CSV table of C-alpha atoms in Angstrom, one decimal:
chain,number,residue,atom,x,y,z
A,1,MET,CA,-132.8,92.3,-91.9
A,2,LYS,CA,-130.3,94.9,-90.9
A,3,LYS,CA,-126.7,93.9,-91.4
A,4,GLY,CA,-125.0,92.5,-88.4
A,5,LYS,CA,-128.3,91.8,-86.5
A,6,VAL,CA,-129.2,88.4,-85.2
A,7,LYS,CA,-132.5,87.4,-86.8
A,8,ILE,CA,-135.0,85.9,-84.4
A,9,GLU,CA,-138.1,84.4,-85.9
A,10,VAL,CA,-140.8,83.6,-83.3
A,11,PHE,CA,-143.5,81.3,-84.4
A,12,VAL,CA,-146.8,81.4,-82.6
A,13,PRO,CA,-150.5,80.5,-83.2
A,14,LEU,CA,-151.5,84.0,-84.3
A,15,GLY,CA,-155.2,83.0,-84.8
A,16,SER,CA,-155.6,82.0,-81.1
A,17,CYS,CA,-155.9,84.0,-77.9
A,18,VAL,CA,-152.7,85.8,-76.9
A,19,CYS,CA,-153.1,84.2,-73.5
A,20,ASN,CA,-152.0,81.0,-75.1
A,21,PHE,CA,-148.5,82.3,-75.9
A,22,ALA,CA,-148.1,85.4,-73.6
A,23,PRO,CA,-145.7,83.6,-71.2
A,24,PHE,CA,-143.6,82.3,-74.2
A,25,MET,CA,-143.4,85.9,-75.5
A,26,GLU,CA,-142.5,87.3,-72.1
A,27,LYS,CA,-139.5,84.9,-71.9
A,28,ILE,CA,-138.4,86.0,-75.3
A,29,GLY,CA,-138.8,89.6,-74.4
A,30,ARG,CA,-136.7,89.3,-71.2
A,31,VAL,CA,-133.8,87.9,-73.2
A,32,THR,CA,-134.0,90.0,-76.3
A,33,SER,CA,-134.3,93.2,-74.3
A,34,ARG,CA,-130.7,92.6,-73.1
A,35,PHE,CA,-129.6,92.3,-76.8
A,36,LYS,CA,-131.9,94.9,-78.4
A,37,ASP,CA,-129.0,96.6,-80.3
A,38,VAL,CA,-128.0,93.3,-82.0
A,39,THR,CA,-131.3,91.5,-82.5
A,40,GLU,CA,-134.2,91.8,-84.9
A,41,VAL,CA,-137.3,89.9,-83.7
A,42,GLN,CA,-140.1,88.9,-86.1
A,43,MET,CA,-143.4,87.3,-85.1
A,44,LYS,CA,-144.7,84.8,-87.6
A,45,SER,CA,-147.6,82.4,-87.8
A,46,ASN,CA,-146.9,78.7,-86.9
A,47,LYS,CA,-149.1,77.9,-89.9
A,48,SER,CA,-146.8,79.8,-92.4
A,49,SER,CA,-144.7,78.1,-95.0
A,50,GLU,CA,-141.6,79.2,-93.1
A,51,ALA,CA,-142.8,77.4,-90.0
A,52,SER,CA,-143.3,74.3,-92.1
A,53,THR,CA,-139.8,74.7,-93.6
A,54,TYR,CA,-138.3,74.8,-90.2
A,55,GLY,CA,-140.5,72.0,-88.8
A,56,VAL,CA,-142.2,74.3,-86.3
A,57,GLN,CA,-145.6,72.9,-85.5
A,58,ASP,CA,-146.7,74.6,-82.3
A,59,MET,CA,-144.5,77.4,-81.0
A,60,GLY,CA,-140.8,77.9,-81.5
A,61,ILE,CA,-137.9,80.1,-82.2
A,62,VAL,CA,-135.5,80.1,-85.1
A,63,ILE,CA,-132.3,82.1,-84.8
A,64,ASN,CA,-130.5,83.1,-88.1
A,65,GLY,CA,-132.4,80.4,-89.9
A,66,LYS,CA,-130.4,77.6,-88.3
A,67,ILE,CA,-130.8,77.3,-84.5
A,68,LYS,CA,-134.2,76.1,-83.4
A,69,LEU,CA,-135.6,76.3,-79.9
A,70,SER,CA,-138.8,74.7,-78.8
A,71,ALA,CA,-141.6,76.4,-76.8
A,72,SER,CA,-140.1,75.0,-73.6
A,73,PHE,CA,-136.7,76.7,-74.1
A,74,GLU,CA,-134.7,78.0,-71.1
A,75,GLU,CA,-133.8,81.7,-71.2
A,76,LYS,CA,-130.1,80.8,-71.0
A,77,GLU,CA,-130.5,78.7,-74.2
A,78,LEU,CA,-131.8,81.7,-76.1
A,79,GLN,CA,-129.2,84.0,-74.6
A,80,ASP,CA,-126.3,81.6,-75.5
A,81,ALA,CA,-127.7,81.2,-79.1
A,82,ILE,CA,-127.8,85.0,-79.6
A,83,SER,CA,-124.3,85.4,-78.2
A,84,GLN,CA,-123.0,82.5,-80.4
A,85,GLU,CA,-124.6,84.0,-83.6
A,86,LYS,CA,-123.4,87.5,-82.8
A,87,GLN,CA,-119.8,86.2,-82.4
A,88,SER,CA,-120.0,84.2,-85.7
A,89,GLN,CA,-120.9,87.4,-87.5
A,90,GLN,CA,-117.8,89.2,-86.4
């Protein structure tokens, strides 16, 4: 991860049809595009050991390894979490 960037790990069922998680990814894209200079987005499998460590079973987002949002997150929640993490890094 680049220094000063907010790390956003997106957990999705990579083995399934993209249609199952496209709306979820579109919401993430709408928010992160406003913060493209300060975020680093990584897609990961919800079957990975990292997902298990975070307790993500279906779809979810983990921000800087500590803030967890469910698949039903509101865009404002993600926006606020990114802003909060960016401020805490300064």
